CSV table of N, CA and C in Angstrom, one decimal:
chain,number,residue,atom,x,y,z
A,1,MET,N,-92.5,32.4,94.8
A,1,MET,CA,-91.3,31.9,95.4
A,1,MET,C,-90.2,32.5,94.5
A,2,THR,N,-89.3,33.2,95.1
A,2,THR,CA,-88.1,33.8,94.4
A,2,THR,C,-86.8,33.3,95.0
A,3,MET,N,-86.5,32.1,94.7
A,3,MET,CA,-85.2,31.6,95.2
A,3,MET,C,-84.4,31.0,94.1
A,4,ASN,N,-83.1,31.1,94.3
A,4,ASN,CA,-82.2,30.4,93.5
A,4,ASN,C,-82.1,29.0,93.9
A,5,CYS,N,-82.4,28.1,93.0
A,5,CYS,CA,-82.6,26.7,93.4
A,5,CYS,C,-81.3,25.9,93.3
A,6,ASN,N,-80.3,26.4,92.7
A,6,ASN,CA,-79.1,25.6,92.4
A,6,ASN,C,-78.7,24.8,93.7
A,7,ASN,N,-78.3,25.5,94.7
A,7,ASN,CA,-77.8,24.8,95.9
A,7,ASN,C,-78.9,24.0,96.6
A,8,ALA,N,-80.1,24.5,96.7
A,8,ALA,CA,-81.3,23.8,97.3
A,8,ALA,C,-81.6,22.5,96.5
A,9,CYS,N,-81.7,22.6,95.2
A,9,CYS,CA,-82.0,21.5,94.4
A,9,CYS,C,-80.9,20.4,94.5
A,10,HIS,N,-79.7,20.8,94.5
A,10,HIS,CA,-78.6,19.9,94.6
A,10,HIS,C,-78.7,19.1,96.0
A,11,THR,N,-79.0,19.9,97.1
A,11,THR,CA,-79.0,19.3,98.4
A,11,THR,C,-80.3,18.4,98.5
A,12,LEU,N,-81.4,18.8,97.9
A,12,LEU,CA,-82.6,18.0,97.9
A,12,LEU,C,-82.3,16.6,97.2
A,13,HIS,N,-81.7,16.7,96.1
A,13,HIS,CA,-81.4,15.4,95.4
A,13,HIS,C,-80.4,14.6,96.1
A,14,ARG,N,-79.4,15.2,96.7
A,14,ARG,CA,-78.4,14.4,97.5
A,14,ARG,C,-79.1,13.8,98.7
A,15,LEU,N,-80.0,14.5,99.4
A,15,LEU,CA,-80.7,14.0,100.6
A,15,LEU,C,-81.6,12.9,100.2
A,16,THR,N,-82.2,13.0,99.0
A,16,THR,CA,-83.1,11.9,98.6
A,16,THR,C,-82.2,10.6,98.3
A,17,GLU,N,-81.0,10.8,97.7
A,17,GLU,CA,-80.2,9.7,97.5
A,17,GLU,C,-79.7,9.0,98.8
A,18,LEU,N,-79.3,9.8,99.8
A,18,LEU,CA,-79.0,9.3,101.1
A,18,LEU,C,-80.1,8.5,101.7
A,19,LEU,N,-81.3,9.0,101.6
A,19,LEU,CA,-82.4,8.3,102.2
A,19,LEU,C,-82.7,6.9,101.4
A,20,LYS,N,-82.5,6.9,100.1
A,20,LYS,CA,-82.7,5.7,99.4
A,20,LYS,C,-81.6,4.6,99.8
A,21,GLN,N,-80.4,5.1,100.0
A,21,GLN,CA,-79.4,4.2,100.5
A,21,GLN,C,-79.7,3.7,101.9
A,22,LEU,N,-80.2,4.6,102.8
A,22,LEU,CA,-80.6,4.1,104.1
A,22,LEU,C,-81.7,3.1,104.1
A,23,ALA,N,-82.6,3.2,103.2
A,23,ALA,CA,-83.7,2.2,103.0
A,23,ALA,C,-83.1,0.9,102.7
A,24,ILE,N,-82.1,0.8,101.9
A,24,ILE,CA,-81.5,-0.5,101.5
A,24,ILE,C,-80.7,-1.0,102.8
A,25,VAL,N,-80.0,-0.2,103.5
A,25,VAL,CA,-79.2,-0.6,104.6
A,25,VAL,C,-80.2,-1.1,105.8
A,26,TYR,N,-81.3,-0.4,106.0
A,26,TYR,CA,-82.2,-0.8,107.0
A,26,TYR,C,-82.9,-2.2,106.6
A,27,GLY,N,-83.1,-2.4,105.3
A,27,GLY,CA,-83.5,-3.7,104.9
A,27,GLY,C,-82.5,-4.8,105.3
A,28,TYR,N,-81.3,-4.6,105.1
A,28,TYR,CA,-80.2,-5.5,105.5
A,28,TYR,C,-80.3,-5.7,107.1
A,29,LEU,N,-80.4,-4.6,107.8
A,29,LEU,CA,-80.4,-4.6,109.3
A,29,LEU,C,-81.6,-5.4,109.8
A,30,ILE,N,-82.7,-5.3,109.1
A,30,ILE,CA,-83.9,-6.0,109.5
A,30,ILE,C,-83.7,-7.5,109.3
A,31,GLN,N,-83.1,-7.9,108.2
A,31,GLN,CA,-82.9,-9.3,107.9
A,31,GLN,C,-81.9,-9.9,108.8
A,32,ASN,N,-80.9,-9.1,109.3
A,32,ASN,CA,-79.8,-9.6,110.1
A,32,ASN,C,-79.8,-9.2,111.5
A,33,ALA,N,-80.9,-8.7,112.0
A,33,ALA,CA,-81.0,-8.3,113.4
A,33,ALA,C,-80.8,-9.4,114.4
A,34,PRO,N,-80.0,-9.2,115.4
A,34,PRO,CA,-79.6,-10.3,116.3
A,34,PRO,C,-80.8,-10.6,117.3
A,35,THR,N,-81.7,-9.7,117.5
A,35,THR,CA,-82.9,-10.0,118.4
A,35,THR,C,-84.2,-9.5,117.7
A,36,GLU,N,-85.3,-9.9,118.3
A,36,GLU,CA,-86.6,-9.4,117.8
A,36,GLU,C,-86.7,-7.9,118.1
A,37,ASP,N,-86.3,-7.5,119.2
A,37,ASP,CA,-86.3,-6.0,119.6
A,37,ASP,C,-85.5,-5.2,118.6
A,38,SER,N,-84.4,-5.7,118.2
A,38,SER,CA,-83.5,-5.0,117.3
A,38,SER,C,-84.2,-4.9,115.9
A,39,ARG,N,-84.8,-6.0,115.5
A,39,ARG,CA,-85.5,-6.0,114.2
A,39,ARG,C,-86.6,-5.0,114.2
A,40,ARG,N,-87.4,-5.0,115.3
A,40,ARG,CA,-88.5,-4.0,115.4
A,40,ARG,C,-88.0,-2.6,115.3
A,41,MET,N,-86.9,-2.3,116.0
A,41,MET,CA,-86.4,-0.9,116.0
A,41,MET,C,-85.9,-0.6,114.6
A,42,MET,N,-85.3,-1.5,113.9
A,42,MET,CA,-84.8,-1.2,112.5
A,42,MET,C,-86.0,-1.1,111.6
A,43,GLU,N,-87.1,-1.8,111.8
A,43,GLU,CA,-88.3,-1.6,111.0
A,43,GLU,C,-88.9,-0.2,111.3
A,44,LEU,N,-88.9,0.3,112.5
A,44,LEU,CA,-89.3,1.7,112.8
A,44,LEU,C,-88.4,2.7,112.0
A,45,ASN,N,-87.1,2.4,112.0
A,45,ASN,CA,-86.2,3.3,111.3
A,45,ASN,C,-86.5,3.3,109.8
A,46,LEU,N,-86.8,2.1,109.2
A,46,LEU,CA,-87.1,2.1,107.8
A,46,LEU,C,-88.4,2.8,107.5
A,47,MET,N,-89.4,2.7,108.4
A,47,MET,CA,-90.6,3.5,108.2
A,47,MET,C,-90.3,5.0,108.2
A,48,THR,N,-89.4,5.4,109.1
A,48,THR,CA,-89.0,6.8,109.1
A,48,THR,C,-88.4,7.3,107.8
A,49,VAL,N,-87.5,6.4,107.3
A,49,VAL,CA,-86.8,6.8,106.0
A,49,VAL,C,-87.9,6.9,104.9
A,50,ARG,N,-88.8,6.0,104.9
A,50,ARG,CA,-89.9,6.0,103.8
A,50,ARG,C,-90.7,7.3,104.0
A,51,ASN,N,-91.1,7.6,105.2
A,51,ASN,CA,-91.8,8.8,105.5
A,51,ASN,C,-91.0,10.1,105.0
A,52,SER,N,-89.7,10.1,105.3
A,52,SER,CA,-88.9,11.2,104.9
A,52,SER,C,-88.8,11.4,103.4
A,53,LEU,N,-88.7,10.2,102.7
A,53,LEU,CA,-88.7,10.3,101.3
A,53,LEU,C,-90.0,10.8,100.7
A,54,ALA,N,-91.1,10.5,101.3
A,54,ALA,CA,-92.4,11.0,100.9
A,54,ALA,C,-92.5,12.5,101.1
A,55,ARG,N,-92.0,13.0,102.3
A,55,ARG,CA,-92.0,14.4,102.6
A,55,ARG,C,-91.2,15.1,101.5
A,56,LEU,N,-90.0,14.6,101.3
A,56,LEU,CA,-89.1,15.3,100.3
A,56,LEU,C,-89.7,15.2,98.9
A,57,GLU,N,-90.4,14.2,98.6
A,57,GLU,CA,-91.1,14.1,97.2
A,57,GLU,C,-92.1,15.2,97.1
A,58,ASP,N,-92.9,15.4,98.2
A,58,ASP,CA,-93.9,16.5,98.2
A,58,ASP,C,-93.2,17.8,98.0
A,59,ILE,N,-92.1,18.1,98.7
A,59,ILE,CA,-91.4,19.3,98.6
A,59,ILE,C,-90.9,19.5,97.1
A,60,MET,N,-90.3,18.4,96.6
A,60,MET,CA,-89.8,18.5,95.2
A,60,MET,C,-90.9,18.7,94.2
A,61,ASN,N,-92.1,18.1,94.4
A,61,ASN,CA,-93.2,18.3,93.5
A,61,ASN,C,-93.7,19.7,93.5
A,62,GLU,N,-93.7,20.3,94.7
A,62,GLU,CA,-94.2,21.7,94.8
A,62,GLU,C,-93.1,22.7,94.2
A,63,MET,N,-91.9,22.3,94.2
A,63,MET,CA,-90.8,23.1,93.7
A,63,MET,C,-90.4,22.7,92.3
A,64,SER,N,-91.2,21.9,91.6
A,64,SER,CA,-90.8,21.3,90.4
A,64,SER,C,-90.4,22.3,89.3
A,65,GLU,N,-91.0,23.5,89.3
A,65,GLU,CA,-90.7,24.5,88.3
A,65,GLU,C,-89.3,25.0,88.5
A,66,PHE,N,-88.8,24.9,89.7
A,66,PHE,CA,-87.5,25.4,90.0
A,66,PHE,C,-86.4,24.4,90.0
A,67,MET,N,-86.8,23.1,89.9
A,67,MET,CA,-85.8,22.0,90.0
A,67,MET,C,-85.0,21.8,88.8
A,68,THR,N,-83.8,21.5,89.0
A,68,THR,CA,-82.9,21.2,87.9
A,68,THR,C,-82.3,19.8,88.2
A,69,PRO,N,-82.2,18.9,87.3
A,69,PRO,CA,-81.7,17.6,87.6
A,69,PRO,C,-80.2,17.7,87.9
A,70,THR,N,-79.7,16.8,88.7
A,70,THR,CA,-78.3,16.7,89.0
A,70,THR,C,-77.8,15.3,88.7
A,71,GLY,N,-76.6,15.2,88.1
A,71,GLY,CA,-76.1,13.9,87.7
A,71,GLY,C,-75.3,13.2,88.8
A,72,GLU,N,-75.1,13.9,89.9
A,72,GLU,CA,-74.3,13.3,91.0
A,72,GLU,C,-74.9,12.1,91.7
A,73,THR,N,-74.2,11.1,91.9
A,73,THR,CA,-74.6,10.0,92.7
A,73,THR,C,-73.7,9.7,93.8
A,74,LEU,N,-74.2,9.2,94.9
A,74,LEU,CA,-73.3,8.9,96.0
A,74,LEU,C,-72.5,7.7,95.8
A,75,GLU,N,-71.4,7.5,96.6
A,75,GLU,CA,-70.6,6.3,96.5
A,75,GLU,C,-71.5,5.1,96.8
A,76,GLN,N,-71.0,3.9,96.4
A,76,GLN,CA,-71.8,2.7,96.5
A,76,GLN,C,-71.9,2.3,98.0
A,77,ILE,N,-73.0,1.6,98.3
A,77,ILE,CA,-73.1,1.1,99.7
A,77,ILE,C,-72.1,-0.1,99.8
A,78,PRO,N,-71.3,-0.1,100.8
A,78,PRO,CA,-70.4,-1.2,100.9
A,78,PRO,C,-71.1,-2.6,101.2
A,79,SER,N,-70.4,-3.7,101.0
A,79,SER,CA,-70.9,-5.0,101.3
A,79,SER,C,-70.7,-5.2,102.8
A,80,PHE,N,-71.7,-5.4,103.5
A,80,PHE,CA,-71.6,-5.6,105.0
A,80,PHE,C,-71.3,-7.0,105.3
A,81,THR,N,-70.5,-7.2,106.4
A,81,THR,CA,-70.2,-8.6,106.8
A,81,THR,C,-70.9,-8.9,108.1
A,82,ASN,N,-71.5,-7.8,108.8
A,82,ASN,CA,-72.2,-8.1,110.0
A,82,ASN,C,-73.2,-6.9,110.3
A,83,PHE,N,-74.0,-7.2,111.3
A,83,PHE,CA,-75.0,-6.2,111.7
A,83,PHE,C,-74.4,-4.9,112.2
A,84,VAL,N,-73.4,-5.0,113.0
A,84,VAL,CA,-72.7,-3.9,113.7
A,84,VAL,C,-72.1,-2.9,112.6
A,85,GLU,N,-71.5,-3.5,111.6
A,85,GLU,CA,-70.9,-2.7,110.5
A,85,GLU,C,-72.0,-1.9,109.8
A,86,ALA,N,-73.1,-2.6,109.5
A,86,ALA,CA,-74.2,-2.0,108.8
A,86,ALA,C,-74.9,-0.9,109.6
A,87,ALA,N,-75.0,-1.2,110.9
A,87,ALA,CA,-75.6,-0.2,111.8
A,87,ALA,C,-74.8,1.0,111.9
A,88,ARG,N,-73.5,0.9,112.0
A,88,ARG,CA,-72.6,2.0,112.0
A,88,ARG,C,-72.7,2.9,110.7
A,89,PHE,N,-72.8,2.2,109.6
A,89,PHE,CA,-73.0,2.9,108.3
A,89,PHE,C,-74.3,3.7,108.3
A,90,ALA,N,-75.3,3.0,108.8
A,90,ALA,CA,-76.6,3.7,108.9
A,90,ALA,C,-76.6,4.9,109.8
A,91,PHE,N,-75.9,4.7,110.9
A,91,PHE,CA,-75.8,5.9,111.9
A,91,PHE,C,-75.1,7.0,111.2
A,92,THR,N,-74.0,6.8,110.5
A,92,THR,CA,-73.3,7.8,109.8
A,92,THR,C,-74.1,8.5,108.7
A,93,ARG,N,-74.8,7.7,107.9
A,93,ARG,CA,-75.7,8.2,106.9
A,93,ARG,C,-76.8,9.0,107.5
A,94,GLY,N,-77.4,8.5,108.6
A,94,GLY,CA,-78.4,9.2,109.3
A,94,GLY,C,-78.0,10.6,109.8
A,95,THR,N,-76.8,10.7,110.3
A,95,THR,CA,-76.3,12.0,110.8
A,95,THR,C,-76.1,13.0,109.6
A,96,GLN,N,-75.7,12.4,108.4
A,96,GLN,CA,-75.6,13.2,107.2
A,96,GLN,C,-77.0,13.7,106.8
A,97,VAL,N,-78.0,12.9,106.9
A,97,VAL,CA,-79.4,13.3,106.6
A,97,VAL,C,-79.8,14.5,107.5
A,98,ILE,N,-79.5,14.4,108.8
A,98,ILE,CA,-79.8,15.5,109.8
A,98,ILE,C,-79.1,16.8,109.3
A,99,ALA,N,-77.8,16.7,109.0
A,99,ALA,CA,-77.1,17.9,108.7
A,99,ALA,C,-77.6,18.5,107.4
A,100,MET,N,-77.9,17.7,106.4
A,100,MET,CA,-78.4,18.2,105.1
A,100,MET,C,-79.8,18.8,105.3
A,101,ALA,N,-80.7,18.2,106.1
A,101,ALA,CA,-82.0,18.8,106.3
A,101,ALA,C,-81.9,20.1,107.0
A,102,ASN,N,-81.0,20.2,107.9
A,102,ASN,CA,-80.7,21.4,108.6
A,102,ASN,C,-80.2,22.5,107.7
A,103,LYS,N,-79.3,22.1,106.8
A,103,LYS,CA,-78.8,23.0,105.8
A,103,LYS,C,-79.9,23.5,104.8
A,104,LEU,N,-80.8,22.6,104.5
A,104,LEU,CA,-81.9,23.0,103.6
A,104,LEU,C,-82.8,24.0,104.2
A,105,ILE,N,-83.0,23.9,105.5
A,105,ILE,CA,-83.9,24.9,106.2
A,105,ILE,C,-83.4,26.3,105.9
A,106,MET,N,-82.1,26.5,105.8
A,106,MET,CA,-81.5,27.8,105.5
A,106,MET,C,-81.7,28.2,104.1
A,107,MET,N,-82.0,27.3,103.2
A,107,MET,CA,-82.0,27.6,101.8
A,107,MET,C,-83.4,27.8,101.2
A,108,ILE,N,-84.4,27.1,101.8
A,108,ILE,CA,-85.7,27.2,101.1
A,108,ILE,C,-86.7,27.9,101.9
A,109,ASP,N,-87.9,28.2,101.3
A,109,ASP,CA,-88.9,29.0,101.9
A,109,ASP,C,-89.4,28.4,103.2
A,110,ASP,N,-89.9,29.3,104.0
A,110,ASP,CA,-90.4,28.9,105.4
A,110,ASP,C,-91.5,27.8,105.3
A,111,CYS,N,-92.3,27.8,104.3
A,111,CYS,CA,-93.4,26.8,104.2
A,111,CYS,C,-92.9,25.4,104.3
A,112,TYR,N,-91.7,25.1,104.0
A,112,TYR,CA,-91.1,23.8,104.0
A,112,TYR,C,-90.4,23.4,105.3
A,113,HIS,N,-90.2,24.4,106.2
A,113,HIS,CA,-89.4,24.2,107.4
A,113,HIS,C,-90.0,23.2,108.3
A,114,ASN,N,-91.3,23.1,108.5
A,114,ASN,CA,-91.9,22.1,109.4
A,114,ASN,C,-91.6,20.7,108.9
A,115,SER,N,-91.7,20.5,107.6
A,115,SER,CA,-91.4,19.1,107.1
A,115,SER,C,-90.0,18.8,107.3
A,116,LEU,N,-89.1,19.7,107.1
A,116,LEU,CA,-87.7,19.5,107.3
A,116,LEU,C,-87.3,19.3,108.8
A,117,ARG,N,-87.9,20.0,109.6
A,117,ARG,CA,-87.7,19.8,111.1
A,117,ARG,C,-88.2,18.5,111.5
A,118,GLY,N,-89.3,18.0,110.9
A,118,GLY,CA,-89.8,16.7,111.2
A,118,GLY,C,-88.9,15.6,110.8
A,119,ILE,N,-88.2,15.8,109.7
A,119,ILE,CA,-87.2,14.9,109.2
A,119,ILE,C,-86.1,14.8,110.2
A,120,ILE,N,-85.6,16.0,110.6
A,120,ILE,CA,-84.5,16.1,111.5
A,120,ILE,C,-84.8,15.3,112.8
A,121,VAL,N,-86.0,15.6,113.4
A,121,VAL,CA,-86.3,14.9,114.7
A,121,VAL,C,-86.5,13.4,114.5
A,122,ASP,N,-87.1,13.0,113.4
A,122,ASP,CA,-87.3,11.6,113.1
A,122,ASP,C,-85.9,10.9,113.0
A,123,HIS,N,-85.0,11.5,112.3
A,123,HIS,CA,-83.7,10.8,112.1
A,123,HIS,C,-82.8,10.9,113.4
A,124,GLN,N,-83.0,11.9,114.2
A,124,GLN,CA,-82.4,11.9,115.6
A,124,GLN,C,-82.9,10.7,116.4
A,125,LEU,N,-84.2,10.4,116.3
A,125,LEU,CA,-84.7,9.2,116.9
A,125,LEU,C,-84.2,7.9,116.3
A,126,ASN,N,-84.0,7.9,115.0
A,126,ASN,CA,-83.4,6.7,114.4
A,126,ASN,C,-82.0,6.5,114.9
A,127,ALA,N,-81.2,7.6,115.1
A,127,ALA,CA,-79.9,7.5,115.6
A,127,ALA,C,-79.9,6.9,117.0
A,128,MET,N,-80.8,7.4,117.8
A,128,MET,CA,-80.9,6.9,119.2
A,128,MET,C,-81.2,5.4,119.2
A,129,ARG,N,-82.1,5.0,118.3
A,129,ARG,CA,-82.5,3.5,118.3
A,129,ARG,C,-81.2,2.7,117.9
A,130,ILE,N,-80.5,3.2,116.9
A,130,ILE,CA,-79.3,2.5,116.5
A,130,ILE,C,-78.3,2.4,117.7
A,131,LEU,N,-78.1,3.5,118.3
A,131,LEU,CA,-77.2,3.5,119.5
A,131,LEU,C,-77.7,2.5,120.6
A,132,PHE,N,-79.0,2.5,120.8
A,132,PHE,CA,-79.5,1.6,121.8
A,132,PHE,C,-79.3,0.1,121.4
A,133,VAL,N,-79.5,-0.2,120.1
A,133,VAL,CA,-79.3,-1.6,119.6
A,133,VAL,C,-77.8,-2.0,119.7
A,134,LEU,N,-76.9,-1.0,119.5
A,134,LEU,CA,-75.5,-1.3,119.5
A,134,LEU,C,-74.9,-1.5,120.9
A,135,THR,N,-75.6,-1.0,121.9
A,135,THR,CA,-75.1,-1.1,123.3
A,135,THR,C,-75.6,-2.3,124.0
């Protein structure tokens, strides 16, 4: 593997941080879901986030010799006052996950593309579930 990892490593770390935030937000959404169906959909979204984190961890472990730590952290998760506010935040973060995973496809070796495409599709489904719950 002959790649310059600076941008890819930075993006991988940032994507991991986004997913960790999403896991927290989905926990809030599960606890505050207005209906049983909403709760189940948010549980599916949380499972997706956990699966995405596991996929990224696998990628990072395989690329560990190229990885450099980054000190950047994301802004804090706001305190939510209701389900809709948290769902909108999750939707925004989810679209950022999609965009970053797509960006990573351009940066890293082909052998990781299927995992990243899977993350993209999974988070598109998450976004659709959020939109469904909000309508």
